[in-house]
Short mmCIF file of C-alpha atoms and ligand atoms in Angstrom, two decimals:
data_model
loop_
_atom_site.label_atom_id
_atom_site.label_comp_id
_atom_site.label_asym_id
_atom_site.label_seq_id
_atom_site.Cartn_x
_atom_site.Cartn_y
_atom_site.Cartn_z
CA MET T 1 4.09 -4.90 -24.90
CA ARG T 2 7.33 -2.97 -25.15
CA LEU T 3 7.81 0.34 -23.34
CA ASP T 4 9.11 3.13 -25.55
CA ILE T 5 11.73 4.13 -22.98
CA LYS T 6 15.34 4.10 -24.04
CA ARG T 7 16.80 4.23 -20.54
CA LEU T 8 14.62 3.00 -17.70
CA ASN T 9 16.17 3.17 -14.24
CA LEU T 10 14.23 1.52 -11.42
CA PRO T 11 14.78 1.15 -7.66
CA PHE T 12 15.77 -2.52 -7.76
CA ILE T 13 18.98 -4.41 -7.15
CA ILE T 14 19.72 -7.53 -9.20
CA THR T 15 21.93 -10.14 -7.54
CA SER T 16 23.51 -12.93 -9.57
CA THR T 17 26.59 -15.13 -9.38
CA CYS T 18 29.24 -14.66 -12.05
CA PRO T 19 29.36 -18.05 -13.78
CA ARG T 20 33.08 -17.73 -14.52
CA CYS T 21 34.57 -16.80 -11.13
CA GLY T 22 31.71 -17.39 -8.67
CA VAL T 23 31.61 -13.85 -7.29
CA GLU T 24 28.20 -12.54 -6.21
CA VAL T 25 27.43 -9.49 -8.36
CA LYS T 26 24.92 -6.83 -7.32
CA VAL T 27 23.61 -4.43 -9.94
CA ASP T 28 21.73 -1.30 -8.92
CA LEU T 29 19.15 -0.52 -11.60
CA ARG T 30 18.77 3.00 -10.22
CA ILE T 31 22.20 3.76 -11.61
CA HIS T 32 23.52 1.31 -14.19
CA PRO T 33 22.77 -0.68 -16.21
CA TYR T 34 19.35 0.63 -17.11
CA LEU T 35 16.68 -1.36 -18.91
CA SER T 36 16.38 -0.38 -22.55
CA TYR T 37 12.96 -0.58 -24.24
CA PRO T 38 11.86 -3.24 -21.73
CA LEU T 39 9.08 -5.70 -22.33
CA VAL T 40 6.15 -5.59 -19.93
CA GLY T 41 4.51 -8.73 -18.62
CA GLU T 42 6.74 -11.27 -20.35
CA PRO T 43 10.19 -12.59 -19.55
CA PHE T 44 13.15 -10.93 -21.21
CA ARG T 45 16.92 -11.37 -21.17
CA HIS T 46 19.16 -8.83 -19.50
CA THR T 47 22.94 -9.01 -19.69
CA LEU T 48 25.12 -8.62 -16.60
CA ASP T 49 28.87 -8.33 -16.61
CA HIS T 50 31.73 -8.74 -14.18
CA MET T 51 35.43 -7.99 -14.42
CA CYS T 52 36.93 -11.28 -13.25
CA GLY T 53 40.38 -10.39 -12.01
CA ASP T 54 42.05 -7.49 -13.75
CA GLU T 55 41.31 -8.00 -17.42
CA GLU T 56 38.73 -10.66 -18.11
CA ASP T 57 35.29 -9.21 -18.62
CA ASN T 58 32.55 -11.82 -18.42
CA GLU T 59 28.98 -11.34 -19.57
CA TRP T 60 25.99 -13.59 -18.91
CA PRO T 61 22.24 -13.31 -19.36
CA VAL T 62 19.64 -13.27 -16.61
CA THR T 63 15.90 -13.45 -17.15
CA LEU T 64 13.62 -10.75 -15.76
CA ARG T 65 9.97 -9.79 -16.03
CA LEU T 66 8.71 -6.24 -15.57
CA VAL T 67 5.20 -5.98 -14.17
CA VAL T 68 3.34 -2.68 -14.39
CA GLU T 69 0.22 -2.04 -12.36
CA LEU T 70 -2.19 0.85 -12.75
CA GLN T 71 -4.62 1.31 -9.89
CA ALA T 72 -7.71 3.45 -9.69
CA VAL T 73 -7.55 5.63 -6.59
CA ALA T 74 -10.57 7.87 -6.95
CA ASP T 75 -13.36 8.77 -9.37
CA CYS T 76 -12.62 6.08 -11.95
CA THR T 77 -12.08 2.39 -12.58
CA VAL T 78 -9.21 0.76 -14.40
CA ALA T 79 -9.22 -2.54 -16.25
CA ALA T 80 -6.32 -4.25 -17.95
CA LYS T 81 -6.81 -4.64 -21.68
CA PRO T 82 -5.81 -8.12 -22.82
ZN1 ZN H 1 33.53 -12.89 -12.55
#
């Protein structure tokens, strides 16, 4: 399932190592980059980038999975629809 959300910011930090220069890159999803029309429940590719040195911009993919949970709190039940 794909969420119909163009720009989804979430309180998570992605950490990955730039494959070109070896620097550890931290990306705050609360700010940028957001997830765009993310898939739910299945792995998807997300592109990170790093400015290696002054001019060389490097991009590489990481694989993420967004899991959404809906819980019944009171007066109802909730079941996931396959
Ligand atoms: Zn780099």
